[in-house]
C-alpha cells in the first residue's frame, strides 16, 4: 500500500466514525483509484469542474457535437448536486475532503472516458437520469437557511446528516463502479470495496440492475428530504416515522432475496441475453465467417513445434507485466515490442502455423500466477471468399465479438454491456468508431492475444495497421500478424534504436523436415490402401516428399491430387515418378486441370460453374442458393450414379481437392487457385478466369435459365386486391426505394466494384391482413436462388457486355452461342410471359423495381457486330426487339403503378391490359390458374390435391400447364381492374411476339 493510502487510513482512524458512510466513501475512493491516477488525484470544487465542462462544450460544439452533448448532461448533474453540500452544511460541519474527493472523482471519471465517445454518451446519460431524480437541493437550501438562521446544531441535526450520507455513499459507489469498467483487475488488487455498513447482499448484479436500485433509492431520498423540510414545525412522531420508513426502503434495496437455483438461472439467461443484443448490434447484419479449424489442427498437430520454439515468438508471447497493464506511459513506450509480424510466401502454410499459435496461446502463458486466468485469444482469418472479411472494420468486429463471448461472464464486461444497452441518440448499428471504442475497453479489461492471418488480402492493410497501433498504444494487447512479405508496414511501427517492427521471415528451411515426414507418412498409408497398385516401388516415396521443399500447400495439393478417383493406380504412380516436373504451384495446378479436362462433360460443367460462382458473384451465395445455382447447369436426375443427394458433397472429389466444403460454406482450398485461374497460364481450360466478361456471361445465363425454367410461372405470393394509392406517383423520374441497398446492388452498372455491393439482407414479405393468415412463411422459402437470380442477372449481363481493350464484344468460337451463352436463355426468358411476370413480381417483393434501360444500348451495339445470317445474329435481333418491348412496359409500370406494386407486388398478375394492349397475363384466383383463351391452350384445372402439391413443389406442379407455343392471353379491359376472385371478361387475345424453340437447360447453349 502506498504512503498516501496509509496516511488516509491513519487520518480516518483518528477522526472517529461519527459519519461512517462519508468516511468509508473517502477511503474507498483512495483505495480503488489506480496508483497512476492517485499520484495526480486532486480535490476539485464544483465551480471549477463546471467551468471546465462549459469550456469543453464550447470547444466541442464546433468540432464534434457528439462529444458536446454528453458534456452538457454531466454539467447538469454537477449543477444539480453541488448544493447538496450546502444543505449538508446546515446539519453538520462539512469536512473539505468530502466535496473535494467527490468532485475529484467525477473529474477523474470525466478525464478517463471523455475520449471514448461511445461510453461517454452512456455514462453521461446515467448522470442526466440521476440529475432528474435528485431533490432540488438549491431550493431546499434556500428555504432551510431562512428558517434555521441563527439556530444551533443539535443531535437531531447530526442524525439528519447521517441520513443524508446514504445518497453520497451511493453516488460514490456508482462512480467507482463505472471507473472500474475501464481498467483491469481493480477488484483483485487487495483494496477494500465501497459498501454500506449494513449491506447484506451477497449476489452480484449487473450495472443496469444496480443503477435501477440506485434510482429507487434516490427517489426515496428525494421524497424523504422534501417532506423533512416542507414545514418548519412538524410532529416529532411523524418525522421519526418518515425517517424509519426511509431507512427501511434503503435496507430493502441493499438486501437481496434468497436466490434459488431457478432464480439464478433466470438471471444468468438475462445476462447472456444482454451480451447477445450487443453482439447483434456489433455484427451489423453481416454473417460472421468464423470456422472451426479443429480438424486441420488435429491432422497437423506437432508439425509447427519448430515455430513455437523460436526465440522471437517466445519473447513476444511472454512479454506481459501485470503491473504495467494500466500504466499509460509504459504502454505508450513499449507497444512496438508487442506486435510481431510473421511473413512467408503463398503456400507456405501460414494458416496452419496460425492455428498452432492459437492452440499454444490457449494454454496458460508462462510466468503467470496460477491464481490468474490465462490471457484470452482472438483469431481472425482474412478470406477473399468472404467479401466482408477483407474490410478492416470487419476484422475488428470479429475480434470484438470473440472477446465478448469469451468474457460473457466477466463482471466488468457485463457492466460495459449494460452501459451500451442504454438508449441514447447514437446509431442503431455499430460504426467503425464504435467498434474501436468498445474493443479498447475490452482490451483494457482483460489480457489478450490477437492473431490475424492473411492480412495481405485486406483491402486497406495500412488503415488496419494504423487503427491497431492506436489500440496497442493504450492497452497491453499482444498481436501476431501472418501475411506475405509484400504488405506495407506504416512508419509508426518503427522505433528508434531498436529492431522494430519485429518481423519473423519464414522459408522452406524451417519446415522441410516436418513436411517430408508428413508426406512420407501419408504416401505410405495410401500405398498400404492400394492407391498405387500392387507393384508400387516405395523407395520413390521419400524422393516425392522432398519435392515439397517445405511448402505445405504443395504437399496438401499433391496428396489430394493422387487420391482423386479420376486417376488409375498406374496414373498415380506416373505422377509420383514425375514429381520433379510438378515442382512449384503453377506446374501442379496445370497438371490438375489437365486431368480435370478429361473428365465427363457434366462434371467439367459443374466444376467450371462452381469456380465462376466463387470468383465473380455480385455477392457471396449461401450454401442453399449455391446448390440451386449449380443444379441449373445440369439435370441431376440424369446422373444418379455420379451425384449424391447432396450436390455440394462431391465438389472436393471432382475438383481433386481444389474446392473445400465446410460448415462455413464452399471455398477454394487456397487463394492461389483463383490467382492461377486468372493468370494467362490457365488459358484454354474450361475453368479459366482470364476473361472476366465471359465469366459474367455464363453467370447471367445461369440466372436467366433459372428464371425461365425453374421458378413457378404463377404468383409467388398470395393475391391481394387492388387498392387505389393514397398519393399520386411521380412522373418518369427514376425511382429508388429506401431499401434498395438490401437487394444486393444499387444500380445496374458494369462498373460497380464487386466489394462495393452491400451484402443482401433477407426481409420478410409485406402482406396485408387478407393473406397474412394464409401464408405464414416467406414466399421464397423454397426458392433460395430467386433473390440473387432476379436482382443480379442484369448486373452480370451488363458486365459481360462491357467491352475492354483486350476483349471486344465477340470472341470467335467454333460452336454457336459459346461466346454468347446468355442469348439462348435470355430468348427463352423473354419468350415466356409468365416467367417475365414472375420476375417482375419478385423484383418488387425485394424492394427494387426492375429496369432494363442499361442493357438495351449494349445489346443493340452487339447486334451490329453480328451478321444476321448467323444463328447468334438472328436470335439476338429477336432478343433486342423483345427487350425493347419489355423495357417500355416496365417504364409504363413505373409511371402508372409504381406505388401500388411496391405495396402489393401481386398486382402485376391482376393489372391486365390497364397498362396497354394486354401485355401482362391475368391470374384467375378462383380457379388458381392463368386466364387464357380455350382455342390456344389446353387448360387443366387444378384439383385440391394438385393445389396442395403446388405449395409443396411448385416447379413440378407447373408441368400440368400444357401451354401451346402460340399462347394467347386473356386480359381485362383498360377501364377497370379485375378483382382477384372475379373471372375476367373475354377480350381479343394478343399473341406473344415469338415462341421459344429451346429445350430446357440445353447444355450446348449454356455451357
PDB file of N, CA and C in Angstrom, residues 849-914:
ATOM      1  N   UNK A 849     -37.603  -2.134 -57.981  1.00  0.00           N
ATOM      2  CA  UNK A 849     -38.351  -2.241 -59.226  1.00  0.00           C
ATOM      3  C   UNK A 849     -37.427  -2.555 -60.397  1.00  0.00           C
ATOM      4  N   UNK A 850     -37.832  -3.441 -61.285  1.00  0.00           N
ATOM      5  CA  UNK A 850     -36.954  -3.860 -62.389  1.00  0.00           C
ATOM      6  C   UNK A 850     -36.797  -2.774 -63.437  1.00  0.00           C
ATOM      7  N   UNK A 851     -35.633  -2.725 -64.028  1.00  0.00           N
ATOM      8  CA  UNK A 851     -35.357  -1.809 -65.128  1.00  0.00           C
ATOM      9  C   UNK A 851     -34.294  -2.427 -66.020  1.00  0.00           C
ATOM     10  N   UNK A 852     -34.467  -2.218 -67.335  1.00  0.00           N
ATOM     11  CA  UNK A 852     -33.544  -2.793 -68.314  1.00  0.00           C
ATOM     12  C   UNK A 852     -32.935  -1.732 -69.213  1.00  0.00           C
ATOM     13  N   UNK A 853     -33.023  -0.479 -68.816  1.00  0.00           N
ATOM     14  CA  UNK A 853     -32.601   0.606 -69.701  1.00  0.00           C
ATOM     15  C   UNK A 853     -31.119   0.541 -70.027  1.00  0.00           C
ATOM     16  N   UNK A 854     -30.304   0.020 -69.119  1.00  0.00           N
ATOM     17  CA  UNK A 854     -28.864  -0.003 -69.355  1.00  0.00           C
ATOM     18  C   UNK A 854     -28.404  -1.234 -70.136  1.00  0.00           C
ATOM     19  N   UNK A 855     -29.338  -2.105 -70.480  1.00  0.00           N
ATOM     20  CA  UNK A 855     -28.977  -3.276 -71.260  1.00  0.00           C
ATOM     21  C   UNK A 855     -29.288  -3.116 -72.743  1.00  0.00           C
ATOM     22  N   UNK A 856     -30.275  -2.274 -73.047  1.00  0.00           N
ATOM     23  CA  UNK A 856     -30.726  -2.161 -74.430  1.00  0.00           C
ATOM     24  C   UNK A 856     -29.613  -1.632 -75.328  1.00  0.00           C
ATOM     25  N   UNK A 857     -28.926  -0.581 -74.904  1.00  0.00           N
ATOM     26  CA  UNK A 857     -27.879   0.016 -75.720  1.00  0.00           C
ATOM     27  C   UNK A 857     -26.731  -0.939 -76.023  1.00  0.00           C
ATOM     28  N   UNK A 858     -26.118  -1.575 -74.997  1.00  0.00           N
ATOM     29  CA  UNK A 858     -25.031  -2.523 -75.288  1.00  0.00           C
ATOM     30  C   UNK A 858     -25.466  -3.699 -76.158  1.00  0.00           C
ATOM     31  N   UNK A 859     -26.682  -4.215 -75.962  1.00  0.00           N
ATOM     32  CA  UNK A 859     -27.147  -5.315 -76.798  1.00  0.00           C
ATOM     33  C   UNK A 859     -27.369  -4.855 -78.233  1.00  0.00           C
ATOM     34  N   UNK A 860     -27.843  -3.613 -78.391  1.00  0.00           N
ATOM     35  CA  UNK A 860     -28.011  -3.079 -79.744  1.00  0.00           C
ATOM     36  C   UNK A 860     -26.650  -2.918 -80.430  1.00  0.00           C
ATOM     37  N   UNK A 861     -25.632  -2.487 -79.653  1.00  0.00           N
ATOM     38  CA  UNK A 861     -24.291  -2.387 -80.239  1.00  0.00           C
ATOM     39  C   UNK A 861     -23.758  -3.763 -80.625  1.00  0.00           C
ATOM     40  N   UNK A 862     -24.021  -4.747 -79.778  1.00  0.00           N
ATOM     41  CA  UNK A 862     -23.581  -6.099 -80.088  1.00  0.00           C
ATOM     42  C   UNK A 862     -24.281  -6.636 -81.336  1.00  0.00           C
ATOM     43  N   UNK A 863     -25.547  -6.274 -81.513  1.00  0.00           N
ATOM     44  CA  UNK A 863     -26.289  -6.695 -82.707  1.00  0.00           C
ATOM     45  C   UNK A 863     -25.598  -6.216 -83.975  1.00  0.00           C
ATOM     46  N   UNK A 864     -25.034  -5.013 -83.929  1.00  0.00           N
ATOM     47  CA  UNK A 864     -24.331  -4.513 -85.099  1.00  0.00           C
ATOM     48  C   UNK A 864     -23.045  -5.255 -85.402  1.00  0.00           C
ATOM     49  N   UNK A 865     -22.497  -5.953 -84.396  1.00  0.00           N
ATOM     50  CA  UNK A 865     -21.262  -6.699 -84.597  1.00  0.00           C
ATOM     51  C   UNK A 865     -21.500  -8.087 -85.188  1.00  0.00           C
ATOM     52  N   UNK A 866     -22.738  -8.571 -85.130  1.00  0.00           N
ATOM     53  CA  UNK A 866     -23.051  -9.919 -85.585  1.00  0.00           C
ATOM     54  C   UNK A 866     -23.839  -9.869 -86.883  1.00  0.00           C
ATOM     55  N   UNK A 867     -23.517 -10.711 -87.761  1.00  0.00           N
ATOM     56  CA  UNK A 867     -24.236 -10.783 -89.034  1.00  0.00           C
ATOM     57  C   UNK A 867     -25.597 -11.426 -88.818  1.00  0.00           C
ATOM     58  N   UNK A 868     -26.637 -10.887 -89.445  1.00  0.00           N
ATOM     59  CA  UNK A 868     -27.964 -11.511 -89.300  1.00  0.00           C
ATOM     60  C   UNK A 868     -28.046 -12.882 -89.930  1.00  0.00           C
ATOM     61  N   UNK A 869     -27.050 -13.241 -90.733  1.00  0.00           N
ATOM     62  CA  UNK A 869     -27.066 -14.562 -91.356  1.00  0.00           C
ATOM     63  C   UNK A 869     -26.644 -15.664 -90.403  1.00  0.00           C
ATOM     64  N   UNK A 870     -26.004 -15.293 -89.295  1.00  0.00           N
ATOM     65  CA  UNK A 870     -25.582 -16.285 -88.310  1.00  0.00           C
ATOM     66  C   UNK A 870     -26.720 -16.595 -87.351  1.00  0.00           C
ATOM     67  N   UNK A 871     -26.602 -17.764 -86.703  1.00  0.00           N
ATOM     68  CA  UNK A 871     -27.631 -18.141 -85.729  1.00  0.00           C
ATOM     69  C   UNK A 871     -27.662 -17.141 -84.576  1.00  0.00           C
ATOM     70  N   UNK A 872     -26.468 -16.741 -84.099  1.00  0.00           N
ATOM     71  CA  UNK A 872     -26.421 -15.781 -82.997  1.00  0.00           C
ATOM     72  C   UNK A 872     -27.023 -14.446 -83.394  1.00  0.00           C
ATOM     73  N   UNK A 873     -26.676 -13.962 -84.614  1.00  0.00           N
ATOM     74  CA  UNK A 873     -27.192 -12.674 -85.049  1.00  0.00           C
ATOM     75  C   UNK A 873     -28.693 -12.673 -85.192  1.00  0.00           C
ATOM     76  N   UNK A 874     -29.259 -13.725 -85.784  1.00  0.00           N
ATOM     77  CA  UNK A 874     -30.709 -13.782 -85.945  1.00  0.00           C
ATOM     78  C   UNK A 874     -31.414 -13.845 -84.600  1.00  0.00           C
ATOM     79  N   UNK A 875     -30.902 -14.677 -83.703  1.00  0.00           N
ATOM     80  CA  UNK A 875     -31.532 -14.784 -82.380  1.00  0.00           C
ATOM     81  C   UNK A 875     -31.401 -13.481 -81.598  1.00  0.00           C
ATOM     82  N   UNK A 876     -30.242 -12.820 -81.708  1.00  0.00           N
ATOM     83  CA  UNK A 876     -30.022 -11.589 -80.963  1.00  0.00           C
ATOM     84  C   UNK A 876     -30.961 -10.493 -81.424  1.00  0.00           C
ATOM     85  N   UNK A 877     -31.301 -10.431 -82.697  1.00  0.00           N
ATOM     86  CA  UNK A 877     -32.211  -9.400 -83.179  1.00  0.00           C
ATOM     87  C   UNK A 877     -33.611  -9.580 -82.605  1.00  0.00           C
ATOM     88  N   UNK A 878     -34.032 -10.826 -82.494  1.00  0.00           N
ATOM     89  CA  UNK A 878     -35.324 -11.079 -81.851  1.00  0.00           C
ATOM     90  C   UNK A 878     -35.272 -10.722 -80.357  1.00  0.00           C
ATOM     91  N   UNK A 879     -34.145 -11.017 -79.725  1.00  0.00           N
ATOM     92  CA  UNK A 879     -33.999 -10.696 -78.298  1.00  0.00           C
ATOM     93  C   UNK A 879     -34.041  -9.188 -78.072  1.00  0.00           C
ATOM     94  N   UNK A 880     -33.316  -8.426 -78.873  1.00  0.00           N
ATOM     95  CA  UNK A 880     -33.293  -6.972 -78.707  1.00  0.00           C
ATOM     96  C   UNK A 880     -34.681  -6.394 -78.940  1.00  0.00           C
ATOM     97  N   UNK A 881     -35.396  -6.903 -79.934  1.00  0.00           N
ATOM     98  CA  UNK A 881     -36.744  -6.413 -80.197  1.00  0.00           C
ATOM     99  C   UNK A 881     -37.658  -6.678 -79.012  1.00  0.00           C
ATOM    100  N   UNK A 882     -37.623  -7.904 -78.495  1.00  0.00           N
ATOM    101  CA  UNK A 882     -38.472  -8.234 -77.351  1.00  0.00           C
ATOM    102  C   UNK A 882     -38.039  -7.469 -76.105  1.00  0.00           C
ATOM    103  N   UNK A 883     -36.726  -7.230 -75.951  1.00  0.00           N
ATOM    104  CA  UNK A 883     -36.228  -6.485 -74.794  1.00  0.00           C
ATOM    105  C   UNK A 883     -36.693  -5.040 -74.849  1.00  0.00           C
ATOM    106  N   UNK A 884     -36.753  -4.448 -76.021  1.00  0.00           N
ATOM    107  CA  UNK A 884     -37.270  -3.086 -76.153  1.00  0.00           C
ATOM    108  C   UNK A 884     -38.714  -3.006 -75.710  1.00  0.00           C
ATOM    109  N   UNK A 885     -39.510  -3.992 -76.133  1.00  0.00           N
ATOM    110  CA  UNK A 885     -40.923  -4.003 -75.738  1.00  0.00           C
ATOM    111  C   UNK A 885     -41.049  -4.131 -74.222  1.00  0.00           C
ATOM    112  N   UNK A 886     -40.285  -5.070 -73.630  1.00  0.00           N
ATOM    113  CA  UNK A 886     -40.358  -5.247 -72.181  1.00  0.00           C
ATOM    114  C   UNK A 886     -39.896  -3.995 -71.448  1.00  0.00           C
ATOM    115  N   UNK A 887     -38.848  -3.343 -71.963  1.00  0.00           N
ATOM    116  CA  UNK A 887     -38.381  -2.123 -71.323  1.00  0.00           C
ATOM    117  C   UNK A 887     -39.443  -1.042 -71.318  1.00  0.00           C
ATOM    118  N   UNK A 888     -40.179  -0.910 -72.413  1.00  0.00           N
ATOM    119  CA  UNK A 888     -41.254   0.078 -72.473  1.00  0.00           C
ATOM    120  C   UNK A 888     -42.376  -0.263 -71.489  1.00  0.00           C
ATOM    121  N   UNK A 889     -42.702  -1.549 -71.380  1.00  0.00           N
ATOM    122  CA  UNK A 889     -43.759  -1.939 -70.446  1.00  0.00           C
ATOM    123  C   UNK A 889     -43.335  -1.697 -68.999  1.00  0.00           C
ATOM    124  N   UNK A 890     -42.069  -1.916 -68.712  1.00  0.00           N
ATOM    125  CA  UNK A 890     -41.595  -1.653 -67.352  1.00  0.00           C
ATOM    126  C   UNK A 890     -41.641  -0.169 -67.030  1.00  0.00           C
ATOM    127  N   UNK A 891     -41.329   0.676 -67.993  1.00  0.00           N
ATOM    128  CA  UNK A 891     -41.427   2.118 -67.780  1.00  0.00           C
ATOM    129  C   UNK A 891     -42.872   2.541 -67.562  1.00  0.00           C
ATOM    130  N   UNK A 892     -43.812   1.917 -68.299  1.00  0.00           N
ATOM    131  CA  UNK A 892     -45.218   2.217 -68.079  1.00  0.00           C
ATOM    132  C   UNK A 892     -45.667   1.798 -66.681  1.00  0.00           C
ATOM    133  N   UNK A 893     -45.161   0.658 -66.244  1.00  0.00           N
ATOM    134  CA  UNK A 893     -45.469   0.239 -64.878  1.00  0.00           C
ATOM    135  C   UNK A 893     -44.947   1.244 -63.865  1.00  0.00           C
ATOM    136  N   UNK A 894     -43.747   1.719 -64.072  1.00  0.00           N
ATOM    137  CA  UNK A 894     -43.133   2.650 -63.132  1.00  0.00           C
ATOM    138  C   UNK A 894     -43.910   3.961 -63.086  1.00  0.00           C
ATOM    139  N   UNK A 895     -44.356   4.425 -64.244  1.00  0.00           N
ATOM    140  CA  UNK A 895     -45.081   5.697 -64.277  1.00  0.00           C
ATOM    141  C   UNK A 895     -46.472   5.579 -63.672  1.00  0.00           C
ATOM    142  N   UNK A 896     -47.143   4.474 -63.930  1.00  0.00           N
ATOM    143  CA  UNK A 896     -48.538   4.397 -63.536  1.00  0.00           C
ATOM    144  C   UNK A 896     -48.825   3.593 -62.289  1.00  0.00           C
ATOM    145  N   UNK A 897     -47.980   2.598 -61.975  1.00  0.00           N
ATOM    146  CA  UNK A 897     -48.345   1.682 -60.899  1.00  0.00           C
ATOM    147  C   UNK A 897     -47.196   1.411 -59.937  1.00  0.00           C
ATOM    148  N   UNK A 898     -46.179   2.271 -59.920  1.00  0.00           N
ATOM    149  CA  UNK A 898     -45.012   2.008 -59.075  1.00  0.00           C
ATOM    150  C   UNK A 898     -45.393   1.924 -57.606  1.00  0.00           C
ATOM    151  N   UNK A 899     -46.188   2.885 -57.137  1.00  0.00           N
ATOM    152  CA  UNK A 899     -46.563   2.893 -55.720  1.00  0.00           C
ATOM    153  C   UNK A 899     -47.406   1.683 -55.365  1.00  0.00           C
ATOM    154  N   UNK A 900     -48.361   1.345 -56.207  1.00  0.00           N
ATOM    155  CA  UNK A 900     -49.232   0.194 -55.933  1.00  0.00           C
ATOM    156  C   UNK A 900     -48.452  -1.108 -55.942  1.00  0.00           C
ATOM    157  N   UNK A 901     -47.542  -1.270 -56.880  1.00  0.00           N
ATOM    158  CA  UNK A 901     -46.771  -2.507 -56.955  1.00  0.00           C
ATOM    159  C   UNK A 901     -45.769  -2.626 -55.817  1.00  0.00           C
ATOM    160  N   UNK A 902     -45.263  -1.513 -55.344  1.00  0.00           N
ATOM    161  CA  UNK A 902     -44.364  -1.589 -54.188  1.00  0.00           C
ATOM    162  C   UNK A 902     -45.115  -2.070 -52.959  1.00  0.00           C
ATOM    163  N   UNK A 903     -46.352  -1.649 -52.814  1.00  0.00           N
ATOM    164  CA  UNK A 903     -47.149  -2.067 -51.664  1.00  0.00           C
ATOM    165  C   UNK A 903     -47.775  -3.441 -51.868  1.00  0.00           C
ATOM    166  N   UNK A 904     -48.078  -3.794 -53.113  1.00  0.00           N
ATOM    167  CA  UNK A 904     -48.755  -5.049 -53.415  1.00  0.00           C
ATOM    168  C   UNK A 904     -48.163  -5.634 -54.693  1.00  0.00           C
ATOM    169  N   UNK A 905     -47.021  -6.345 -54.603  1.00  0.00           N
ATOM    170  CA  UNK A 905     -46.371  -6.865 -55.818  1.00  0.00           C
ATOM    171  C   UNK A 905     -47.238  -7.830 -56.609  1.00  0.00           C
ATOM    172  N   UNK A 906     -48.179  -8.532 -55.949  1.00  0.00           N
ATOM    173  CA  UNK A 906     -49.021  -9.478 -56.681  1.00  0.00           C
ATOM    174  C   UNK A 906     -49.956  -8.792 -57.654  1.00  0.00           C
ATOM    175  N   UNK A 907     -50.038  -7.481 -57.600  1.00  0.00           N
ATOM    176  CA  UNK A 907     -50.907  -6.745 -58.516  1.00  0.00           C
ATOM    177  C   UNK A 907     -50.496  -6.925 -59.972  1.00  0.00           C
ATOM    178  N   UNK A 908     -49.224  -7.297 -60.211  1.00  0.00           N
ATOM    179  CA  UNK A 908     -48.756  -7.471 -61.581  1.00  0.00           C
ATOM    180  C   UNK A 908     -49.541  -8.569 -62.289  1.00  0.00           C
ATOM    181  N   UNK A 909     -50.092  -9.524 -61.515  1.00  0.00           N
ATOM    182  CA  UNK A 909     -50.889 -10.600 -62.101  1.00  0.00           C
ATOM    183  C   UNK A 909     -52.344 -10.206 -62.269  1.00  0.00           C
ATOM    184  N   UNK A 910     -52.707  -8.973 -61.907  1.00  0.00           N
ATOM    185  CA  UNK A 910     -54.092  -8.528 -61.997  1.00  0.00           C
ATOM    186  C   UNK A 910     -54.256  -7.259 -62.811  1.00  0.00           C
ATOM    187  N   UNK A 911     -53.148  -6.652 -63.193  1.00  0.00           N
ATOM    188  CA  UNK A 911     -53.223  -5.392 -63.923  1.00  0.00           C
ATOM    189  C   UNK A 911     -53.832  -5.593 -65.306  1.00  0.00           C
ATOM    190  N   UNK A 912     -53.522  -6.727 -65.958  1.00  0.00           N
ATOM    191  CA  UNK A 912     -54.069  -6.982 -67.271  1.00  0.00           C
ATOM    192  C   UNK A 912     -53.611  -5.965 -68.284  1.00  0.00           C
ATOM    193  N   UNK A 913     -54.534  -5.504 -69.092  1.00  0.00           N
ATOM    194  CA  UNK A 913     -54.164  -4.566 -70.145  1.00  0.00           C
ATOM    195  C   UNK A 913     -54.357  -3.124 -69.725  1.00  0.00           C
ATOM    196  N   UNK A 914     -54.446  -2.860 -68.428  1.00  0.00           N
ATOM    197  CA  UNK A 914     -54.607  -1.484 -67.980  1.00  0.00           C
ATOM    198  C   UNK A 914     -53.405  -0.634 -68.326  1.00  0.00           C
TER     199      UNK A 914
END
